Short mmCIF file of C-alpha atoms and ligand atoms in Angstrom, two decimals:
data_model
loop_
_atom_site.label_atom_id
_atom_site.label_comp_id
_atom_site.label_asym_id
_atom_site.label_seq_id
_atom_site.Cartn_x
_atom_site.Cartn_y
_atom_site.Cartn_z
CA UNK A 1191 -39.34 55.50 -1.27
CA UNK A 1192 -40.41 59.08 -3.42
CA UNK A 1193 -43.40 58.51 -6.12
CA UNK A 1194 -40.56 59.93 -8.55
CA UNK A 1195 -38.83 56.76 -8.16
CA UNK A 1196 -41.46 54.86 -9.64
CA UNK A 1197 -42.28 57.40 -12.46
CA UNK A 1198 -45.23 58.61 -10.99
CA UNK A 1199 -45.06 61.92 -11.32
CA UNK A 1200 -44.39 61.34 -14.76
CA UNK A 1201 -47.22 59.43 -15.67
CA UNK A 1202 -49.33 61.73 -13.90
CA UNK A 1203 -47.98 64.86 -15.96
CA UNK A 1204 -48.61 62.39 -19.20
CA UNK A 1205 -51.88 62.11 -18.28
CA UNK A 1206 -52.42 66.02 -17.64
CA UNK A 1207 -51.05 67.18 -21.23
CA UNK A 1208 -53.10 63.98 -22.76
CA UNK A 1209 -56.24 65.63 -20.85
CA UNK A 1210 -55.58 68.90 -21.91
CA UNK A 1211 -54.94 67.62 -25.73
CA UNK A 1212 -57.48 65.88 -25.98
CA UNK A 1213 -60.61 67.20 -23.80
CA UNK A 1214 -59.66 70.36 -23.61
CA UNK A 1215 -59.83 70.23 -19.81
CA UNK A 1216 -58.23 73.35 -18.56
CA UNK A 1217 -54.22 73.65 -16.46
CA UNK A 1218 -55.71 74.06 -13.45
CA UNK A 1219 -58.90 71.13 -13.51
CA UNK A 1220 -56.15 69.08 -15.00
CA UNK A 1221 -53.59 69.07 -12.53
CA UNK A 1222 -55.98 68.67 -9.68
CA UNK A 1223 -57.44 65.74 -11.11
CA UNK A 1224 -53.80 63.97 -11.51
CA UNK A 1225 -52.65 65.07 -8.43
CA UNK A 1226 -54.85 63.46 -6.04
CA UNK A 1227 -53.11 60.80 -5.38
CA UNK A 1228 -49.81 62.21 -5.47
CA UNK A 1229 -48.27 63.33 -1.93
CA UNK A 1230 -45.03 64.51 -1.85
CA UNK A 1231 -44.69 68.28 -2.43
CA UNK A 1232 -41.63 67.81 -4.54
CA UNK A 1233 -43.44 65.80 -6.42
CA UNK A 1234 -46.74 67.40 -6.93
CA UNK A 1235 -44.23 70.17 -7.78
CA UNK A 1236 -42.55 67.99 -10.63
CA UNK A 1237 -45.52 66.79 -12.24
CA UNK A 1238 -46.30 71.17 -12.66
CA UNK A 1239 -42.80 71.39 -13.91
CA UNK A 1240 -43.18 69.45 -16.66
CA UNK A 1241 -46.61 69.71 -17.94
CA UNK A 1242 -45.94 73.64 -17.20
CA UNK A 1243 -42.90 72.96 -19.69
CA UNK A 1244 -44.37 70.75 -22.16
CA UNK A 1245 -47.56 72.78 -22.92
CA UNK A 1246 -44.67 76.19 -22.91
CA UNK A 1247 -42.72 74.27 -25.63
CA UNK A 1248 -44.97 71.74 -27.42
CA UNK A 1249 -44.39 72.04 -31.27
CA UNK A 1250 -40.91 72.42 -30.77
CA UNK A 1251 -40.65 68.78 -28.93
CA UNK A 1252 -43.72 67.30 -31.01
CA UNK A 1253 -40.85 68.65 -34.52
CA UNK A 1254 -38.33 66.72 -32.43
CA UNK A 1255 -40.34 64.05 -32.04
CA UNK A 1256 -41.27 63.50 -35.66
CA UNK A 1257 -37.73 63.40 -36.79
CA UNK A 1258 -37.33 60.34 -34.22
CA UNK A 1259 -40.57 58.14 -35.65
CA UNK A 1260 -40.72 57.25 -38.80
CA UNK A 1261 -44.69 56.79 -38.32
CA UNK A 1262 -47.26 58.95 -36.92
CA UNK A 1263 -48.92 57.35 -33.42
CA UNK A 1264 -52.56 56.43 -33.41
CA UNK A 1265 -54.50 58.84 -31.52
CA UNK A 1266 -55.51 56.70 -28.97
CA UNK A 1267 -51.62 56.67 -28.14
CA UNK A 1268 -51.86 60.01 -27.49
CA UNK A 1269 -50.21 59.39 -23.74
CA UNK A 1270 -47.60 57.09 -24.89
CA UNK A 1271 -46.68 60.45 -26.66
CA UNK A 1272 -47.50 63.07 -24.23
CA UNK A 1273 -45.26 61.05 -22.35
CA UNK A 1274 -42.07 60.90 -25.03
CA UNK A 1275 -42.86 64.48 -25.04
CA UNK A 1276 -42.00 64.45 -21.18
CA UNK A 1277 -39.05 62.80 -21.71
CA UNK A 1278 -37.36 64.60 -24.67
CA UNK A 1279 -38.12 67.76 -21.98
CA UNK A 1280 -36.66 66.32 -19.05
CA UNK A 1281 -33.56 65.61 -21.93
CA UNK A 1282 -33.57 69.36 -23.92
CA UNK A 1283 -34.46 71.50 -20.80
CA UNK A 1284 -34.22 70.72 -17.46
CA UNK A 1285 -31.30 69.45 -15.11
CA UNK A 1286 -32.81 66.56 -14.25
CA UNK A 1287 -29.65 63.80 -15.01
CA UNK A 1288 -30.42 61.94 -18.30
CA UNK A 1289 -30.42 58.29 -16.39
CA UNK A 1290 -32.58 59.20 -14.07
CA UNK A 1291 -35.14 60.96 -16.90
CA UNK A 1292 -35.03 58.25 -19.28
CA UNK A 1293 -35.34 55.76 -16.31
CA UNK A 1294 -38.22 56.82 -14.88
CA UNK A 1295 -40.32 57.93 -18.11
CA UNK A 1296 -39.62 54.32 -19.10
CA UNK A 1297 -40.68 53.11 -15.71
CA UNK A 1298 -43.99 55.81 -15.77
CA UNK A 1299 -44.76 54.22 -19.16
CA UNK A 1300 -44.68 50.47 -17.78
CA UNK A 1301 -47.88 51.29 -16.06
CA UNK A 1302 -49.54 52.28 -19.20
CA UNK A 1303 -50.65 48.75 -20.07
CA UNK A 1304 -49.51 49.05 -23.41
CA UNK A 1305 -47.18 46.45 -23.30
CA UNK A 1306 -45.26 47.94 -26.38
CA UNK A 1307 -45.00 51.65 -24.66
CA UNK A 1308 -41.49 51.58 -22.38
CA UNK A 1309 -39.40 49.59 -25.23
CA UNK A 1310 -40.67 52.35 -27.61
CA UNK A 1311 -39.91 55.07 -24.96
CA UNK A 1312 -36.96 53.66 -24.19
CA UNK A 1313 -35.54 53.59 -27.71
CA UNK A 1314 -36.28 56.94 -28.91
CA UNK A 1315 -35.09 58.66 -25.73
CA UNK A 1316 -31.63 57.07 -26.39
CA UNK A 1317 -32.04 58.38 -29.95
CA UNK A 1318 -32.72 61.63 -28.97
CA UNK A 1319 -29.56 61.80 -26.90
CA UNK A 1320 -27.65 60.56 -29.52
CA UNK A 1321 -28.64 63.02 -32.54
CA UNK A 1322 -29.79 66.07 -29.86
CA UNK A 1323 -26.61 68.36 -31.89
CA UNK A 1324 -27.70 67.07 -34.89
CA UNK A 1325 -31.92 68.11 -33.95
CA UNK A 1326 -30.71 71.17 -33.06
CA UNK A 1327 -29.06 72.46 -35.85
CA UNK A 1328 -32.38 71.24 -37.73
CA UNK A 1329 -34.25 73.58 -34.89
CA UNK A 1330 -31.76 76.35 -36.11
CA UNK A 1331 -32.41 75.71 -39.51
CA UNK A 1332 -36.19 75.77 -39.41
CA UNK A 1333 -36.49 78.98 -38.39
CA UNK A 1334 -38.87 78.69 -35.85
CA UNK A 1335 -38.64 80.96 -33.09
CA UNK A 1336 -41.74 80.71 -31.03
CA UNK A 1337 -44.39 77.61 -30.14
CA UNK A 1338 -47.58 79.04 -30.53
CA UNK A 1339 -50.16 77.74 -32.57
CA UNK A 1340 -50.34 78.69 -36.67
CA UNK A 1341 -53.45 80.96 -36.06
CA UNK A 1342 -52.43 82.97 -33.40
CA UNK A 1343 -49.09 83.52 -34.09
CA UNK A 1344 -50.43 85.12 -37.90
CA UNK A 1345 -52.78 87.50 -35.52
CA UNK A 1346 -50.22 88.76 -33.34
CA UNK A 1347 -47.89 89.43 -36.22
CA UNK A 1348 -50.72 90.81 -37.72
CA UNK A 1349 -51.27 93.41 -34.33
CA UNK A 1350 -47.89 93.55 -33.73
CA UNK A 1351 -45.36 93.06 -36.12
CA UNK A 1352 -42.48 94.35 -35.03
CA UNK A 1353 -43.07 92.85 -31.23
CA UNK A 1354 -44.49 90.03 -32.27
CA UNK A 1355 -41.03 87.20 -31.54
CA UNK A 1356 -40.58 89.53 -28.37
CA UNK A 1357 -43.93 88.92 -27.23
CA UNK A 1358 -44.27 85.28 -27.87
CA UNK A 1359 -40.61 84.27 -26.79
CA UNK A 1360 -42.03 86.00 -22.97
CA UNK A 1361 -45.47 84.03 -23.21
CA UNK A 1362 -43.33 81.17 -23.58
CA UNK A 1363 -41.08 81.91 -20.36
CA UNK A 1364 -41.75 81.44 -16.85
CA UNK A 1365 -43.43 84.47 -15.39
CA UNK A 1366 -42.35 85.98 -12.06
CA UNK A 1367 -43.88 86.27 -8.92
CA UNK A 1368 -45.82 89.29 -7.82
CA UNK A 1369 -46.97 90.01 -4.56
CA UNK A 1370 -49.71 92.75 -3.99
CA UNK A 1371 -49.29 93.81 0.68
CA UNK A 1372 -51.83 94.54 1.90
CA UNK A 1373 -51.01 98.39 3.00
CA UNK A 1374 -53.77 98.74 5.06
CA UNK A 1375 -52.53 96.66 7.51
CA UNK A 1376 -48.66 96.02 7.04
CA UNK A 1377 -46.17 98.22 5.47
CA UNK A 1378 -44.09 97.26 2.11
CA UNK A 1379 -40.64 97.32 4.03
CA UNK A 1380 -42.06 95.34 6.82
CA UNK A 1381 -43.95 92.63 4.96
CA UNK A 1382 -40.23 92.54 3.05
CA UNK A 1383 -38.68 91.48 6.87
CA UNK A 1384 -41.04 89.02 7.30
CA UNK A 1385 -40.03 87.18 3.97
CA UNK A 1386 -36.73 87.88 5.17
CA UNK A 1387 -37.26 86.29 8.62
CA UNK A 1388 -38.33 83.22 6.54
CA UNK A 1389 -35.71 83.11 4.02
CA UNK A 1390 -37.10 84.87 1.06
CA UNK A 1391 -36.58 88.21 -0.75
CA UNK A 1392 -38.48 90.11 -2.83
CA UNK A 1393 -37.82 93.86 -4.38
CA UNK A 1394 -40.26 97.29 -4.14
CA UNK A 1395 -41.83 97.75 -7.53
CA UNK A 1396 -40.84 101.07 -8.27
CA UNK A 1397 -44.56 102.41 -9.30
CA UNK A 1398 -47.37 100.53 -7.93
CA UNK A 1399 -47.01 101.34 -4.34
CA UNK A 1400 -48.26 97.81 -3.20
CA UNK A 1401 -46.16 95.68 -5.07
CA UNK A 1402 -43.04 93.37 -5.00
CA UNK A 1403 -41.46 91.32 -6.96
CA UNK A 1404 -40.68 87.70 -5.11
CA UNK A 1405 -37.13 85.93 -5.91
CA UNK A 1406 -38.44 82.69 -5.69
CA UNK A 1407 -41.07 80.93 -6.87
CA UNK A 1408 -43.04 78.65 -3.94
CA UNK A 1409 -46.61 78.12 -3.27
CA UNK A 1410 -48.95 80.84 -2.31
CA UNK A 1411 -49.66 78.58 1.52
CA UNK A 1412 -45.81 79.31 2.63
CA UNK A 1413 -46.07 83.40 2.23
CA UNK A 1414 -46.71 84.34 5.82
CA UNK A 1415 -49.19 86.17 6.77
CA UNK A 1416 -51.37 84.26 3.52
CA UNK A 1417 -54.09 83.24 5.58
CA UNK A 1418 -54.77 86.16 7.47
CA UNK A 1419 -54.66 88.34 5.07
CA UNK A 1420 -51.33 90.44 4.47
CA UNK A 1421 -51.07 89.63 1.27
CA UNK A 1422 -52.29 88.38 -2.52
CA UNK A 1423 -50.58 87.14 -4.95
CA UNK A 1424 -51.41 89.17 -8.35
CA UNK A 1425 -49.25 90.53 -11.16
CA UNK A 1426 -47.91 94.17 -11.57
CA UNK A 1427 -50.28 94.65 -14.32
CA UNK A 1428 -53.59 93.69 -13.01
CA UNK A 1429 -52.57 95.61 -10.06
CA UNK A 1430 -52.60 98.68 -11.72
CA UNK A 1431 -56.13 98.58 -12.94
CA UNK A 1432 -57.64 99.70 -9.17
CA UNK A 1433 -54.80 102.90 -9.53
CA UNK A 1434 -55.74 103.85 -13.11
CA UNK A 1435 -59.54 104.52 -11.38
CA UNK A 1436 -58.21 107.30 -9.38
CA UNK A 1437 -61.72 107.25 -7.40
CA UNK A 1438 -62.59 109.74 -4.71
CA UNK A 1439 -63.58 109.63 -1.38
CA UNK A 1440 -67.02 107.13 -0.16
CA UNK A 1441 -67.02 106.60 -4.43
CA UNK A 1442 -69.95 103.89 -5.17
CA UNK A 1443 -67.28 101.88 -7.61
CA UNK A 1444 -68.87 98.96 -9.22
CA UNK A 1445 -66.61 96.02 -10.26
CA UNK A 1446 -68.03 93.85 -12.83
CA UNK A 1447 -67.20 90.33 -13.98
CA UNK A 1448 -65.24 90.11 -10.67
CA UNK A 1449 -64.57 86.62 -9.69
CA UNK A 1450 -62.09 85.37 -8.28
CA UNK A 1451 -61.68 88.90 -6.57
CA UNK A 1452 -58.29 90.24 -7.32
CA UNK A 1453 -59.61 93.18 -7.98
CA UNK A 1454 -62.63 93.75 -5.79
CA UNK A 1455 -59.99 92.89 -2.72
CA UNK A 1456 -57.19 95.42 -4.27
CA UNK A 1457 -59.95 98.24 -4.71
CA UNK A 1458 -60.96 97.82 -1.31
CA UNK A 1459 -57.71 98.18 -0.06
CA UNK A 1460 -57.60 101.45 -2.15
CA UNK A 1461 -60.91 102.91 -1.57
CA UNK A 1462 -61.01 101.70 1.77
CA UNK A 1463 -64.30 104.34 2.29
CA UNK A 1464 -66.30 103.09 -1.11
CA UNK A 1465 -69.18 101.01 -1.11
CA UNK A 1466 -67.24 98.53 -4.03
CA UNK A 1467 -70.51 95.88 -5.98
CA UNK A 1468 -68.69 93.38 -7.14
CA UNK A 1469 -70.73 91.12 -9.66
CA UNK A 1470 -69.92 87.56 -11.33
CA UNK A 1471 -72.34 85.43 -12.91
CA UNK A 1472 -70.73 81.94 -12.35
CA UNK A 1473 -71.53 80.76 -8.70
CA UNK A 1474 -68.41 78.60 -7.83
CA UNK A 1475 -66.13 81.83 -9.23
CA UNK A 1476 -68.29 83.61 -6.60
CA UNK A 1477 -67.51 81.34 -3.72
CA UNK A 1478 -63.74 81.86 -4.37
CA UNK A 1479 -63.75 86.03 -4.49
CA UNK A 1480 -65.79 85.49 -1.20
CA UNK A 1481 -63.37 84.02 0.44
CA UNK A 1482 -60.93 85.97 -1.00
CA UNK A 1483 -62.86 88.71 0.62
CA UNK A 1484 -62.63 86.69 4.25
CA UNK A 1485 -59.18 85.85 4.10
CA UNK A 1486 -58.27 89.76 3.61
CA UNK A 1487 -60.74 90.62 6.28
CA UNK A 1488 -62.63 92.85 3.50
CA UNK A 1489 -66.39 93.50 2.60
CA UNK A 1490 -67.89 93.83 -0.20
CA UNK A 1491 -71.59 93.84 -1.39
CA UNK A 1492 -71.53 90.39 -3.38
CA UNK A 1493 -73.78 89.21 -6.03
CA UNK A 1494 -74.56 86.43 -8.04
CA UNK A 1495 -75.99 88.01 -11.49
CA UNK A 1496 -75.32 87.97 -15.50
CA UNK A 1497 -74.35 91.36 -16.38
CA UNK A 1498 -75.69 91.06 -19.81
CA UNK A 1499 -79.32 89.22 -19.39
CA UNK A 1500 -79.79 91.31 -16.66
CA UNK A 1501 -81.04 88.33 -14.40
CA UNK A 1502 -81.05 87.92 -10.56
CA UNK A 1503 -79.92 84.60 -9.67
CA UNK A 1504 -80.75 82.87 -7.12
CA UNK A 1505 -77.83 83.05 -4.73
CA UNK A 1506 -78.39 82.56 -0.25
CA UNK A 1507 -76.06 85.18 0.55
CA UNK A 1508 -77.01 88.21 -1.19
CA UNK A 1509 -80.24 88.91 -2.96
CA UNK A 1510 -79.75 91.92 -4.31
CA UNK A 1511 -79.59 93.75 -7.64
CA UNK A 1512 -76.41 95.64 -9.09
CA UNK A 1513 -78.80 97.83 -11.13
CA UNK A 1514 -80.43 99.61 -8.56
CA UNK A 1515 -78.14 102.69 -7.98
CA UNK A 1516 -75.98 104.54 -10.52
CA UNK A 1517 -71.95 103.92 -10.01
CA UNK A 1518 -69.37 106.76 -9.82
CA UNK A 1519 -66.82 104.00 -11.44
CA UNK A 1520 -67.38 100.62 -13.25
CA UNK A 1521 -64.22 98.57 -13.42
CA UNK A 1522 -65.01 95.88 -16.49
CA UNK A 1523 -62.15 93.62 -16.22
CA UNK A 1524 -64.02 91.88 -19.78
CA UNK A 1525 -63.97 88.61 -20.29
CA UNK A 1526 -61.19 87.82 -22.88
CA UNK A 1527 -58.73 85.22 -25.67
CA UNK A 1528 -56.38 85.61 -21.81
CA UNK A 1529 -53.56 85.73 -25.11
CA UNK A 1530 -51.64 88.04 -22.64
CA UNK A 1531 -51.55 85.82 -19.51
CA UNK A 1532 -49.96 82.87 -22.12
CA UNK A 1533 -46.93 82.33 -19.58
CA UNK A 1534 -48.85 81.76 -16.80
CA UNK A 1535 -50.85 79.46 -18.66
CA UNK A 1536 -49.41 78.16 -21.69
CA UNK A 1537 -52.57 75.46 -22.21
CA UNK A 1538 -54.81 78.81 -23.56
CA UNK A 1539 -52.56 78.57 -26.37
CA UNK A 1540 -54.06 74.97 -26.86
CA UNK A 1541 -57.84 75.27 -25.69
CA UNK A 1542 -58.23 78.78 -27.53
CA UNK A 1543 -59.83 78.32 -31.11
CA UNK A 1544 -59.56 81.84 -33.40
CA UNK A 1545 -63.26 81.36 -33.88
CA UNK A 1546 -63.37 81.77 -30.31
CA UNK A 1547 -62.04 85.49 -30.48
CA UNK A 1548 -65.89 86.76 -32.47
CA UNK A 1549 -67.61 85.31 -29.73
CA UNK A 1550 -65.76 86.77 -27.48
CA UNK A 1551 -65.77 90.64 -29.07
CA UNK A 1552 -70.18 90.35 -29.06
CA UNK A 1553 -69.69 89.69 -25.21
CA UNK A 1554 -67.33 92.41 -24.69
CA UNK A 1555 -69.46 94.88 -26.69
CA UNK A 1556 -72.61 93.87 -24.61
CA UNK A 1557 -71.07 94.71 -21.26
CA UNK A 1558 -70.09 98.12 -22.23
CA UNK A 1559 -73.04 99.06 -23.40
CA UNK A 1560 -75.09 96.96 -20.70
CA UNK A 1561 -72.67 98.57 -17.91
CA UNK A 1562 -72.46 102.19 -19.60
CA UNK A 1563 -76.09 102.51 -18.90
CA UNK A 1564 -75.13 102.23 -15.12
CA UNK A 1565 -72.69 104.71 -15.24
CA UNK A 1566 -73.87 108.03 -13.51
CA UNK A 1567 -73.14 111.44 -15.91
CA UNK A 1568 -69.50 112.56 -14.69
CA UNK A 1569 -68.98 108.90 -13.96
CA UNK A 1570 -65.63 106.65 -15.47
CA UNK A 1571 -65.17 103.27 -16.76
CA UNK A 1572 -62.45 101.34 -16.98
CA UNK A 1573 -61.93 98.73 -19.62
CA UNK A 1574 -59.21 95.98 -18.98
CA UNK A 1575 -58.88 92.65 -20.96
CA UNK A 1576 -55.76 90.41 -20.71
CA UNK A 1577 -55.81 90.08 -23.61
CA UNK A 1578 -53.02 91.41 -26.57
CA UNK A 1579 -55.15 91.26 -29.73
CA UNK A 1580 -57.10 94.78 -31.24
CA UNK A 1581 -59.80 93.30 -31.80
CA UNK A 1582 -60.59 92.53 -27.96
CA UNK A 1583 -58.85 95.85 -27.14
CA UNK A 1584 -59.28 99.41 -29.04
CA UNK A 1585 -60.74 98.10 -31.53
CA UNK A 1586 -64.33 97.38 -28.67
CA UNK A 1587 -63.18 100.67 -27.37
CA UNK A 1588 -63.51 102.69 -30.81
CA UNK A 1589 -66.77 100.94 -31.96
CA UNK A 1590 -68.05 101.47 -28.06
CA UNK A 1591 -67.16 105.71 -28.36
CA UNK A 1592 -68.43 105.23 -31.77
CA UNK A 1593 -72.12 104.67 -30.85
CA UNK A 1594 -71.99 106.08 -27.59
CA UNK A 1595 -71.93 110.02 -28.44
CA UNK A 1596 -71.39 111.07 -24.91
CA UNK A 1597 -68.59 109.15 -23.92
CA UNK A 1598 -65.08 110.20 -24.22
CA UNK A 1599 -61.33 108.96 -23.26
CA UNK A 1600 -60.50 110.06 -20.47
CA UNK A 1601 -56.47 109.54 -21.13
CA UNK A 1602 -54.31 107.75 -19.55
CA UNK A 1603 -50.97 109.80 -18.01
CA UNK A 1604 -48.72 106.73 -17.93
CA UNK A 1605 -45.47 106.44 -20.16
CA UNK A 1606 -45.13 102.98 -19.40
CA UNK A 1607 -47.03 100.09 -22.40
CA UNK A 1608 -48.03 101.07 -25.81
CA UNK A 1609 -50.80 104.06 -26.71
CA UNK A 1610 -53.55 102.58 -28.87
CA UNK A 1611 -55.94 104.66 -30.78
CA UNK A 1612 -57.94 104.59 -27.74
CA UNK A 1613 -56.06 102.87 -24.90
CA UNK A 1614 -52.83 101.79 -23.43
CA UNK A 1615 -51.11 98.10 -24.20
CA UNK A 1616 -48.45 96.32 -21.75
CA UNK A 1617 -47.08 93.28 -24.29
CA UNK A 1618 -46.99 90.46 -21.64
CA UNK A 1619 -43.04 90.63 -19.97
CA UNK A 1620 -42.98 93.78 -20.38
CA UNK A 1621 -42.02 95.46 -17.03
CA UNK A 1622 -42.16 91.94 -16.01
CA UNK A 1623 -45.67 92.22 -16.17
CA UNK A 1624 -48.68 89.96 -17.66
CA UNK A 1625 -50.01 91.54 -21.20
CA UNK A 1626 -52.69 93.58 -20.13
CA UNK A 1627 -55.27 96.54 -22.21
CA UNK A 1628 -56.74 99.41 -20.05
CA UNK A 1629 -59.74 102.37 -21.65
CA UNK A 1630 -60.69 104.49 -19.83
CA UNK A 1631 -63.82 106.17 -20.97
CA UNK A 1632 -66.16 109.04 -19.02
CA UNK A 1633 -69.65 109.90 -19.34
CA UNK A 1634 -69.67 113.33 -20.34
CA UNK A 1635 -71.53 115.81 -18.66
CA UNK A 1636 -71.10 119.09 -20.20
CA UNK A 1637 -66.83 119.84 -19.55
CA UNK A 1638 -64.40 117.20 -18.54
CA UNK A 1639 -64.62 119.35 -14.61
CA UNK A 1640 -67.96 117.69 -14.30
CA UNK A 1641 -66.15 114.05 -14.04
CA UNK A 1642 -66.67 113.25 -10.11
C1 SAM B 807 -61.42 88.14 -16.77
S1 SAM B 807 -61.89 87.61 -15.56
C2 SAM B 807 -62.56 88.50 -14.66
C3 SAM B 807 -61.32 88.63 -13.00
C4 SAM B 807 -61.35 89.59 -11.58
N1 SAM B 807 -61.49 91.11 -12.22
C5 SAM B 807 -60.67 89.19 -10.75
O1 SAM B 807 -59.48 90.60 -10.67
O2 SAM B 807 -59.90 88.70 -10.07
C6 SAM B 807 -63.86 87.39 -15.44
C7 SAM B 807 -64.71 87.57 -15.34
O3 SAM B 807 -65.89 87.46 -15.66
C8 SAM B 807 -67.29 86.53 -15.24
N2 SAM B 807 -68.56 86.94 -16.47
C9 SAM B 807 -68.42 86.96 -17.80
N3 SAM B 807 -69.41 87.62 -18.01
C10 SAM B 807 -70.15 87.82 -17.67
C11 SAM B 807 -71.43 88.25 -17.22
N4 SAM B 807 -72.54 88.86 -18.70
N5 SAM B 807 -72.04 88.36 -16.02
C12 SAM B 807 -70.90 88.40 -15.30
N6 SAM B 807 -69.57 87.98 -15.29
C13 SAM B 807 -69.59 87.39 -16.37
C14 SAM B 807 -66.44 85.30 -15.61
O4 SAM B 807 -67.04 84.18 -14.60
C15 SAM B 807 -65.12 85.66 -15.17
O5 SAM B 807 -65.25 84.94 -13.78
#
């Protein structure tokens, strides 16, 4: 018997959502913990589908539930509430037959150890079925077009007054799966043939040489040649970073804030003659970076260090100091609110707090100053974030330029995205991409001709 017949996947999804909302666990960790006992890949996929879906549409589902329950559930019954939201989500947004959605959700409720929960969920879901049309009408009258926390919606409206509804709508949709073909090993056309041979299809993206968009969403180990390093999973906007550096041959490149190494791998694929140093302060994440490079059969100097405190951490593999040289190019993929990638990580909406932004900005300022000291005169630094908030993007870069007289913007000669007072922004969903901000800076010598 499928575990789904016993309600196990629905229970796992409800508990994962409760972990995120109650204890601030991130989505990846919550899913990992709650699916350990689930062996069937279809059941696992169902847990993912339900968890992502409910997190994307949370306020709407909560409004439906509030209309159906006449009292507020106690905080200790968050598990029951999450299961109820899963039930409503299935009835409202999935193609699961209604009877299966109700019966399996009720079966899951029986396993909560709360004798009242199954009857409660059964009654509310059946009431939802009866009142679905009326609830849709109420929802459309509420004129709420997005499923974002209020503080974040306000900030997005403030920074992108005309684009805000579109940004939030795109952030609540499933993203496509982008691939980056390792062009040093196989051409894009030949990789497409490998996909077709296993029943998959993909379209080449015009202006990014290694990029493909898959027509399906699949797990990465089923991609042909993934374990052998023929291909990586990376959004199109993230693939722009290495290209925008426009590094000359045999350059010294620093990939600051590098883990899990998506961009380190791409830098090495684009500039194979260059020497790349990747710095990361988190031990576990640096391990992932090293695994990623090993899979791609690429070599970088990888260093465990906190850039802002310049402490070299104890690390079994490397004892070198990243400040031992000046770099021709620095990629700073700064820690940020990740508000541009909510479509991939819907938990961000519920984990991020408005007070986080000021802390992130302080770190971004500090990182820029520390790294700029290691940029050689004439060198180029690319500042990027996967944020859509002005405060973390062009406002950070403008202040940096104001306090750093020999730094200048090297404008990006591109047509995509939106020009900001400095740098450019791609908004989520535009060109099918994640939301990213890019600003290219140079440490001036005397004239622009001296740029390496
Ligand atoms: C946006 S992620 C980088 C993603 C990466 N560039 C990629 O493409 O896979 C930011 C990374 O910066 C690291 N980080 C944050 N502050 C740092 C610091 N002071 N020194 C070094 N690494 C830092 C975080 O641990 C995190 O792994």
